[in-house]
Structure formats: structure tokens, C-alpha cells
PDB file of C-alpha atoms in Angstrom:
ATOM      1  CA  UNK A   1       7.852  29.595   7.022  1.00  0.00           C
ATOM      2  CA  UNK A   2       4.571  28.519   8.806  1.00  0.00           C
ATOM      3  CA  UNK A   3       0.578  28.983   7.363  1.00  0.00           C
ATOM      4  CA  UNK A   4       1.971  28.166   4.165  1.00  0.00           C
ATOM      5  CA  UNK A   5      -0.975  26.150   1.709  1.00  0.00           C
ATOM      6  CA  UNK A   6       0.760  23.206  -0.146  1.00  0.00           C
ATOM      7  CA  UNK A   7      -0.809  21.543  -2.875  1.00  0.00           C
ATOM      8  CA  UNK A   8      -0.795  17.822  -3.437  1.00  0.00           C
ATOM      9  CA  UNK A   9      -1.587  16.763  -6.876  1.00  0.00           C
ATOM     10  CA  UNK A  10      -3.856  13.835  -6.777  1.00  0.00           C
ATOM     11  CA  UNK A  11      -4.607  11.281  -9.706  1.00  0.00           C
ATOM     12  CA  UNK A  12      -5.662   7.921 -10.748  1.00  0.00           C
ATOM     13  CA  UNK A  13      -2.948   5.310  -9.555  1.00  0.00           C
ATOM     14  CA  UNK A  14      -0.963   7.568  -7.611  1.00  0.00           C
ATOM     15  CA  UNK A  15       1.573   6.456  -5.092  1.00  0.00           C
ATOM     16  CA  UNK A  16      -0.089   7.451  -1.919  1.00  0.00           C
ATOM     17  CA  UNK A  17       2.626   6.512   0.937  1.00  0.00           C
ATOM     18  CA  UNK A  18       5.072   8.773  -1.243  1.00  0.00           C
ATOM     19  CA  UNK A  19       3.880  12.201  -0.046  1.00  0.00           C
ATOM     20  CA  UNK A  20       2.959  10.891   3.639  1.00  0.00           C
ATOM     21  CA  UNK A  21       6.316  11.754   5.544  1.00  0.00           C
ATOM     22  CA  UNK A  22       5.936  15.332   4.137  1.00  0.00           C
ATOM     23  CA  UNK A  23       2.553  16.212   4.510  1.00  0.00           C
ATOM     24  CA  UNK A  24       2.230  14.670   7.753  1.00  0.00           C
ATOM     25  CA  UNK A  25       4.804  16.977   9.398  1.00  0.00           C
ATOM     26  CA  UNK A  26       3.831  19.739   7.076  1.00  0.00           C
ATOM     27  CA  UNK A  27       0.189  19.837   8.729  1.00  0.00           C
ATOM     28  CA  UNK A  28       1.395  19.324  12.144  1.00  0.00           C
ATOM     29  CA  UNK A  29       3.969  22.457  11.959  1.00  0.00           C
ATOM     30  CA  UNK A  30       0.959  24.966  10.729  1.00  0.00           C
ATOM     31  CA  UNK A  31       0.787  24.338   7.046  1.00  0.00           C
ATOM     32  CA  UNK A  32      -2.187  23.368   5.038  1.00  0.00           C
ATOM     33  CA  UNK A  33      -1.981  20.687   2.543  1.00  0.00           C
ATOM     34  CA  UNK A  34      -4.657  20.712  -0.158  1.00  0.00           C
ATOM     35  CA  UNK A  35      -5.225  18.426  -2.676  1.00  0.00           C
ATOM     36  CA  UNK A  36      -5.457  19.084  -6.469  1.00  0.00           C
ATOM     37  CA  UNK A  37      -6.820  16.922  -9.254  1.00  0.00           C
ATOM     38  CA  UNK A  38      -7.196  17.199 -13.090  1.00  0.00           C
ATOM     39  CA  UNK A  39     -11.121  18.013 -12.130  1.00  0.00           C
ATOM     40  CA  UNK A  40     -12.786  17.474  -8.316  1.00  0.00           C
ATOM     41  CA  UNK A  41     -14.195  14.265  -9.513  1.00  0.00           C
ATOM     42  CA  UNK A  42     -12.574  11.210  -6.735  1.00  0.00           C
ATOM     43  CA  UNK A  43      -9.606   9.654  -7.767  1.00  0.00           C
ATOM     44  CA  UNK A  44      -8.115   6.123  -6.762  1.00  0.00           C
ATOM     45  CA  UNK A  45      -4.642   5.642  -5.294  1.00  0.00           C
ATOM     46  CA  UNK A  46      -2.379   2.967  -6.165  1.00  0.00           C
ATOM     47  CA  UNK A  47      -3.108   1.467  -2.562  1.00  0.00           C
ATOM     48  CA  UNK A  48      -7.112   1.638  -3.386  1.00  0.00           C
ATOM     49  CA  UNK A  49      -7.591   4.800  -1.373  1.00  0.00           C
ATOM     50  CA  UNK A  50     -10.571   7.315  -3.253  1.00  0.00           C
ATOM     51  CA  UNK A  51      -9.622  10.909  -2.572  1.00  0.00           C
ATOM     52  CA  UNK A  52     -11.743  13.420  -3.524  1.00  0.00           C
ATOM     53  CA  UNK A  53      -9.610  16.702  -4.431  1.00  0.00           C
ATOM     54  CA  UNK A  54     -10.216  20.148  -2.953  1.00  0.00           C
ATOM     55  CA  UNK A  55      -9.721  21.827  -6.353  1.00  0.00           C
ATOM     56  CA  UNK A  56      -9.635  21.389  -9.904  1.00  0.00           C
ATOM     57  CA  UNK A  57      -5.845  21.857 -11.474  1.00  0.00           C
ATOM     58  CA  UNK A  58      -7.599  24.491 -13.651  1.00  0.00           C
ATOM     59  CA  UNK A  59      -7.825  26.957 -11.041  1.00  0.00           C
ATOM     60  CA  UNK A  60      -4.823  26.470  -9.153  1.00  0.00           C
ATOM     61  CA  UNK A  61      -2.318  29.496  -9.027  1.00  0.00           C
ATOM     62  CA  UNK A  62       0.915  29.485  -8.042  1.00  0.00           C
ATOM     63  CA  UNK A  63       0.611  32.821  -5.979  1.00  0.00           C
ATOM     64  CA  UNK A  64      -1.766  30.699  -3.875  1.00  0.00           C
ATOM     65  CA  UNK A  65       0.814  28.102  -2.891  1.00  0.00           C
ATOM     66  CA  UNK A  66       4.037  27.654  -1.436  1.00  0.00           C
ATOM     67  CA  UNK A  67       4.662  24.215  -3.144  1.00  0.00           C
ATOM     68  CA  UNK A  68       3.217  22.002  -5.368  1.00  0.00           C
ATOM     69  CA  UNK A  69       3.900  18.070  -4.708  1.00  0.00           C
ATOM     70  CA  UNK A  70       3.546  15.697  -7.519  1.00  0.00           C
ATOM     71  CA  UNK A  71       3.706  12.003  -6.599  1.00  0.00           C
ATOM     72  CA  UNK A  72       4.466   8.930  -8.820  1.00  0.00           C
ATOM     73  CA  UNK A  73       1.849   6.909 -10.489  1.00  0.00           C
ATOM     74  CA  UNK A  74       1.091   4.302 -12.927  1.00  0.00           C
ATOM     75  CA  UNK A  75      -0.022   6.955 -15.160  1.00  0.00           C
ATOM     76  CA  UNK A  76       3.057   8.922 -15.646  1.00  0.00           C
ATOM     77  CA  UNK A  77       4.391   6.241 -18.053  1.00  0.00           C
ATOM     78  CA  UNK A  78       1.291   5.172 -19.798  1.00  0.00           C
ATOM     79  CA  UNK A  79       0.375   8.392 -22.024  1.00  0.00           C
ATOM     80  CA  UNK A  80      -0.087  12.261 -21.566  1.00  0.00           C
ATOM     81  CA  UNK A  81      -3.003  12.145 -19.146  1.00  0.00           C
ATOM     82  CA  UNK A  82      -0.699  13.752 -16.134  1.00  0.00           C
ATOM     83  CA  UNK A  83       1.311  16.257 -18.637  1.00  0.00           C
ATOM     84  CA  UNK A  84      -1.247  19.230 -17.314  1.00  0.00           C
ATOM     85  CA  UNK A  85       0.704  18.745 -13.893  1.00  0.00           C
ATOM     86  CA  UNK A  86       3.855  18.867 -15.471  1.00  0.00           C
ATOM     87  CA  UNK A  87       2.933  22.054 -17.158  1.00  0.00           C
ATOM     88  CA  UNK A  88       1.535  23.235 -13.985  1.00  0.00           C
ATOM     89  CA  UNK A  89       4.954  22.918 -12.787  1.00  0.00           C
ATOM     90  CA  UNK A  90       6.314  24.840 -15.221  1.00  0.00           C
ATOM     91  CA  UNK A  91       4.100  27.648 -14.338  1.00  0.00           C
ATOM     92  CA  UNK A  92       5.249  27.327 -10.811  1.00  0.00           C
ATOM     93  CA  UNK A  93       9.000  27.319 -11.180  1.00  0.00           C
ATOM     94  CA  UNK A  94       8.562  30.151 -13.735  1.00  0.00           C
ATOM     95  CA  UNK A  95       6.854  32.008 -10.914  1.00  0.00           C
ATOM     96  CA  UNK A  96       9.286  31.064  -8.528  1.00  0.00           C
ATOM     97  CA  UNK A  97       7.213  28.782  -6.374  1.00  0.00           C
ATOM     98  CA  UNK A  98       8.833  25.315  -5.463  1.00  0.00           C
ATOM     99  CA  UNK A  99       8.007  22.106  -6.843  1.00  0.00           C
ATOM    100  CA  UNK A 100       8.511  18.465  -5.304  1.00  0.00           C
ATOM    101  CA  UNK A 101       8.477  15.341  -7.252  1.00  0.00           C
ATOM    102  CA  UNK A 102       9.249  11.928  -6.704  1.00  0.00           C
ATOM    103  CA  UNK A 103       9.158   8.362  -8.573  1.00  0.00           C
ATOM    104  CA  UNK A 104       7.407   8.496 -12.192  1.00  0.00           C
ATOM    105  CA  UNK A 105       6.574  12.329 -11.616  1.00  0.00           C
ATOM    106  CA  UNK A 106      10.408  12.960 -12.506  1.00  0.00           C
ATOM    107  CA  UNK A 107      10.047  11.406 -15.844  1.00  0.00           C
ATOM    108  CA  UNK A 108       7.086  13.586 -16.094  1.00  0.00           C
ATOM    109  CA  UNK A 109       8.859  16.504 -15.589  1.00  0.00           C
ATOM    110  CA  UNK A 110      11.566  15.315 -17.781  1.00  0.00           C
ATOM    111  CA  UNK A 111       9.560  14.996 -20.828  1.00  0.00           C
ATOM    112  CA  UNK A 112       8.141  18.806 -20.197  1.00  0.00           C
ATOM    113  CA  UNK A 113      12.131  19.853 -20.273  1.00  0.00           C
ATOM    114  CA  UNK A 114      12.340  20.969 -16.759  1.00  0.00           C
ATOM    115  CA  UNK A 115      15.257  18.922 -15.581  1.00  0.00           C
ATOM    116  CA  UNK A 116      17.262  19.798 -18.869  1.00  0.00           C
ATOM    117  CA  UNK A 117      19.466  22.151 -16.750  1.00  0.00           C
ATOM    118  CA  UNK A 118      18.834  21.602 -13.208  1.00  0.00           C
ATOM    119  CA  UNK A 119      20.183  18.987 -10.723  1.00  0.00           C
ATOM    120  CA  UNK A 120      18.042  16.189 -10.146  1.00  0.00           C
ATOM    121  CA  UNK A 121      17.350  12.707  -9.337  1.00  0.00           C
ATOM    122  CA  UNK A 122      15.228   9.577 -10.124  1.00  0.00           C
ATOM    123  CA  UNK A 123      14.624   5.767  -9.691  1.00  0.00           C
ATOM    124  CA  UNK A 124      17.681   5.354 -11.539  1.00  0.00           C
ATOM    125  CA  UNK A 125      19.403   7.614 -14.818  1.00  0.00           C
ATOM    126  CA  UNK A 126      18.511   5.190 -17.658  1.00  0.00           C
ATOM    127  CA  UNK A 127      14.815   5.630 -16.543  1.00  0.00           C
ATOM    128  CA  UNK A 128      14.833   9.329 -17.039  1.00  0.00           C
ATOM    129  CA  UNK A 129      16.838   8.456 -20.071  1.00  0.00           C
ATOM    130  CA  UNK A 130      14.027   6.655 -22.025  1.00  0.00           C
ATOM    131  CA  UNK A 131      12.003   9.834 -21.663  1.00  0.00           C
ATOM    132  CA  UNK A 132      14.501  11.367 -24.227  1.00  0.00           C
ATOM    133  CA  UNK A 133      14.997  14.175 -22.071  1.00  0.00           C
ATOM    134  CA  UNK A 134      18.408  16.170 -22.557  1.00  0.00           C
ATOM    135  CA  UNK A 135      19.359  16.733 -18.985  1.00  0.00           C
ATOM    136  CA  UNK A 136      21.285  13.279 -18.379  1.00  0.00           C
ATOM    137  CA  UNK A 137      24.193  15.518 -17.642  1.00  0.00           C
ATOM    138  CA  UNK A 138      22.798  17.124 -14.400  1.00  0.00           C
ATOM    139  CA  UNK A 139      21.641  13.621 -13.016  1.00  0.00           C
ATOM    140  CA  UNK A 140      22.860  13.041  -9.364  1.00  0.00           C
ATOM    141  CA  UNK A 141      23.126   9.578  -8.044  1.00  0.00           C
ATOM    142  CA  UNK A 142      21.563  10.506  -4.638  1.00  0.00           C
ATOM    143  CA  UNK A 143      18.522   9.872  -2.439  1.00  0.00           C
ATOM    144  CA  UNK A 144      16.996  13.282  -3.099  1.00  0.00           C
ATOM    145  CA  UNK A 145      18.207  16.242  -4.430  1.00  0.00           C
ATOM    146  CA  UNK A 146      17.208  20.004  -4.248  1.00  0.00           C
ATOM    147  CA  UNK A 147      18.196  22.216  -6.976  1.00  0.00           C
ATOM    148  CA  UNK A 148      17.998  25.657  -5.426  1.00  0.00           C
ATOM    149  CA  UNK A 149      15.913  28.800  -6.544  1.00  0.00           C
ATOM    150  CA  UNK A 150      17.460  31.279  -9.272  1.00  0.00           C
ATOM    151  CA  UNK A 151      16.515  34.827 -10.047  1.00  0.00           C
ATOM    152  CA  UNK A 152      13.411  33.663 -11.990  1.00  0.00           C
ATOM    153  CA  UNK A 153      12.711  30.197 -10.880  1.00  0.00           C
ATOM    154  CA  UNK A 154      11.854  28.459  -8.000  1.00  0.00           C
ATOM    155  CA  UNK A 155      13.537  25.332  -6.070  1.00  0.00           C
ATOM    156  CA  UNK A 156      12.774  21.911  -7.454  1.00  0.00           C
ATOM    157  CA  UNK A 157      13.164  18.573  -5.327  1.00  0.00           C
ATOM    158  CA  UNK A 158      13.396  15.122  -7.081  1.00  0.00           C
ATOM    159  CA  UNK A 159      13.573  11.846  -5.237  1.00  0.00           C
ATOM    160  CA  UNK A 160      13.588   8.386  -6.308  1.00  0.00           C
ATOM    161  CA  UNK A 161      10.619   5.971  -5.372  1.00  0.00           C
ATOM    162  CA  UNK A 162      12.688   4.139  -2.439  1.00  0.00           C
ATOM    163  CA  UNK A 163      13.030   7.568  -0.658  1.00  0.00           C
ATOM    164  CA  UNK A 164      10.077   9.062   0.443  1.00  0.00           C
ATOM    165  CA  UNK A 165      11.734  10.165   3.967  1.00  0.00           C
ATOM    166  CA  UNK A 166      14.583  11.670   1.968  1.00  0.00           C
ATOM    167  CA  UNK A 167      12.072  13.445  -0.339  1.00  0.00           C
ATOM    168  CA  UNK A 168      10.318  14.600   2.788  1.00  0.00           C
ATOM    169  CA  UNK A 169      13.652  15.765   4.257  1.00  0.00           C
ATOM    170  CA  UNK A 170      14.201  18.090   1.424  1.00  0.00           C
ATOM    171  CA  UNK A 171      10.744  19.276   1.644  1.00  0.00           C
ATOM    172  CA  UNK A 172      10.809  20.024   5.146  1.00  0.00           C
ATOM    173  CA  UNK A 173      14.195  21.719   4.655  1.00  0.00           C
ATOM    174  CA  UNK A 174      12.851  24.110   1.944  1.00  0.00           C
ATOM    175  CA  UNK A 175       9.994  25.111   3.698  1.00  0.00           C
ATOM    176  CA  UNK A 176      11.890  25.574   7.199  1.00  0.00           C
ATOM    177  CA  UNK A 177      10.054  23.380   9.051  1.00  0.00           C
ATOM    178  CA  UNK A 178      12.851  22.193  11.183  1.00  0.00           C
ATOM    179  CA  UNK A 179      16.422  23.886  11.404  1.00  0.00           C
ATOM    180  CA  UNK A 180      19.246  22.003  10.476  1.00  0.00           C
ATOM    181  CA  UNK A 181      20.276  19.885  13.554  1.00  0.00           C
ATOM    182  CA  UNK A 182      16.493  18.988  13.996  1.00  0.00           C
ATOM    183  CA  UNK A 183      16.049  18.131  10.579  1.00  0.00           C
ATOM    184  CA  UNK A 184      19.083  15.836  10.547  1.00  0.00           C
ATOM    185  CA  UNK A 185      17.657  14.130  13.731  1.00  0.00           C
ATOM    186  CA  UNK A 186      14.140  13.738  11.692  1.00  0.00           C
ATOM    187  CA  UNK A 187      15.963  12.052   9.231  1.00  0.00           C
ATOM    188  CA  UNK A 188      17.935   9.895  11.416  1.00  0.00           C
ATOM    189  CA  UNK A 189      14.875   8.671  13.253  1.00  0.00           C
ATOM    190  CA  UNK A 190      12.691   7.973  10.831  1.00  0.00           C
ATOM    191  CA  UNK A 191      15.277   6.771   7.859  1.00  0.00           C
ATOM    192  CA  UNK A 192      17.824   4.949  10.070  1.00  0.00           C
ATOM    193  CA  UNK A 193      15.534   4.268  13.115  1.00  0.00           C
ATOM    194  CA  UNK A 194      18.091   5.960  15.346  1.00  0.00           C
ATOM    195  CA  UNK A 195      16.186   6.169  18.584  1.00  0.00           C
ATOM    196  CA  UNK A 196      19.176   8.663  19.618  1.00  0.00           C
ATOM    197  CA  UNK A 197      17.656  11.164  17.242  1.00  0.00           C
ATOM    198  CA  UNK A 198      14.366  11.131  19.300  1.00  0.00           C
ATOM    199  CA  UNK A 199      16.008  13.154  22.254  1.00  0.00           C
ATOM    200  CA  UNK A 200      17.342  16.148  19.896  1.00  0.00           C
ATOM    201  CA  UNK A 201      13.980  15.905  17.833  1.00  0.00           C
ATOM    202  CA  UNK A 202      12.023  16.756  20.910  1.00  0.00           C
ATOM    203  CA  UNK A 203      14.309  18.872  22.581  1.00  0.00           C
TER     204      UNK A 203
END
């Protein structure tokens, strides 16, 4: 899949390092990454960078996107400010369009009920349990998890806050950026600093 537009949600305090491995490779391989905020007003990342969203959430349509990417942020755990993004994730999944969530964004999806019947992961199981969600039985202790698409729902990628490379691996595999052998090499290079993987990746 090339030429797809991927939408990266941006909001105050979002963890700017978490989506970077994925968005860099997607852009390098012909995808367009557009940022979407609650409004088009600038936001400030956890790292202090100011980002002006390309579009407001209210005009985002699943049919115009190949993926909705949700990063962690302090705001996911301090009230309902980011709940509209979780509702947008529901609309995407219902439309058969994939969603990828890492770190605190997984808690947002849990509160929205989107993890109740799907394989998923996060920082630790009790972090999600604190949301009161009903999906504890589907929690997987892994660096990142992709719950495959069904007849009427999109694929869902989840990861914990320490796994941005594994998170990217799942996204890149889902969108067909690399075939399996090169995807494994990419992961070994960036996650494990395995120099031998470079030859495979560039071959």
C-alpha cells in the first residue's frame, strides 16, 4: 500500500518521540502524514515543540485516511479532553480503517470500550485495569500487538510507552511498507542495533 494518507493526532503534551519511527518510514515510502488536532490551533508536545495541525478533528473522515495514529500524552489520564480522539478511533475501526495507539492512548481506547473484545497491550495490565474497562482477558504481555481486521472492523495496533520501534514495526507491516524479511531486518537494526540487518534491509 503506497500513497496512503496517514493521520497523526496531535494535542498538548503528546509524546513526540513515540510516532517518529513510524512516520519517518511511512513518509520515506510514499505515504503522506497529516496532523490532526482538536482544532487547527498550535499544540505543544511533551518535548516542548509547537505543532500546527493540518486539519481539525471535526473534518476528519475515515474514508480519507489509511490509518489514525494516536500517541501517548499526559492529557489521556487527566480528564476527558482527548475523548474525542477515542471516539474518532471508534469511527475509524467501524469503517474498517486501522487505528494505532501507544502509551496513554491505549487507556483512552480502553475507556471508549474499544479494547473490551480485542487483543491488545499497553504499559502494564493494571494501567488499563484502572480505567475500569472489560477487556482484561484480552491483554497480551508483548511489546506491541496487532489485532487483525474483521468483516466489519479495522485492524488495531497497540503498544506500551517503551516500545516505539515495535509499534512502528506493526504499523509498517500492516501498511505493507516492508515485506516480512525486510521488516524483521528493520526491527533488528533499530531495536537491537544489529548491524548485520543493514545489508538485508538495503539489499
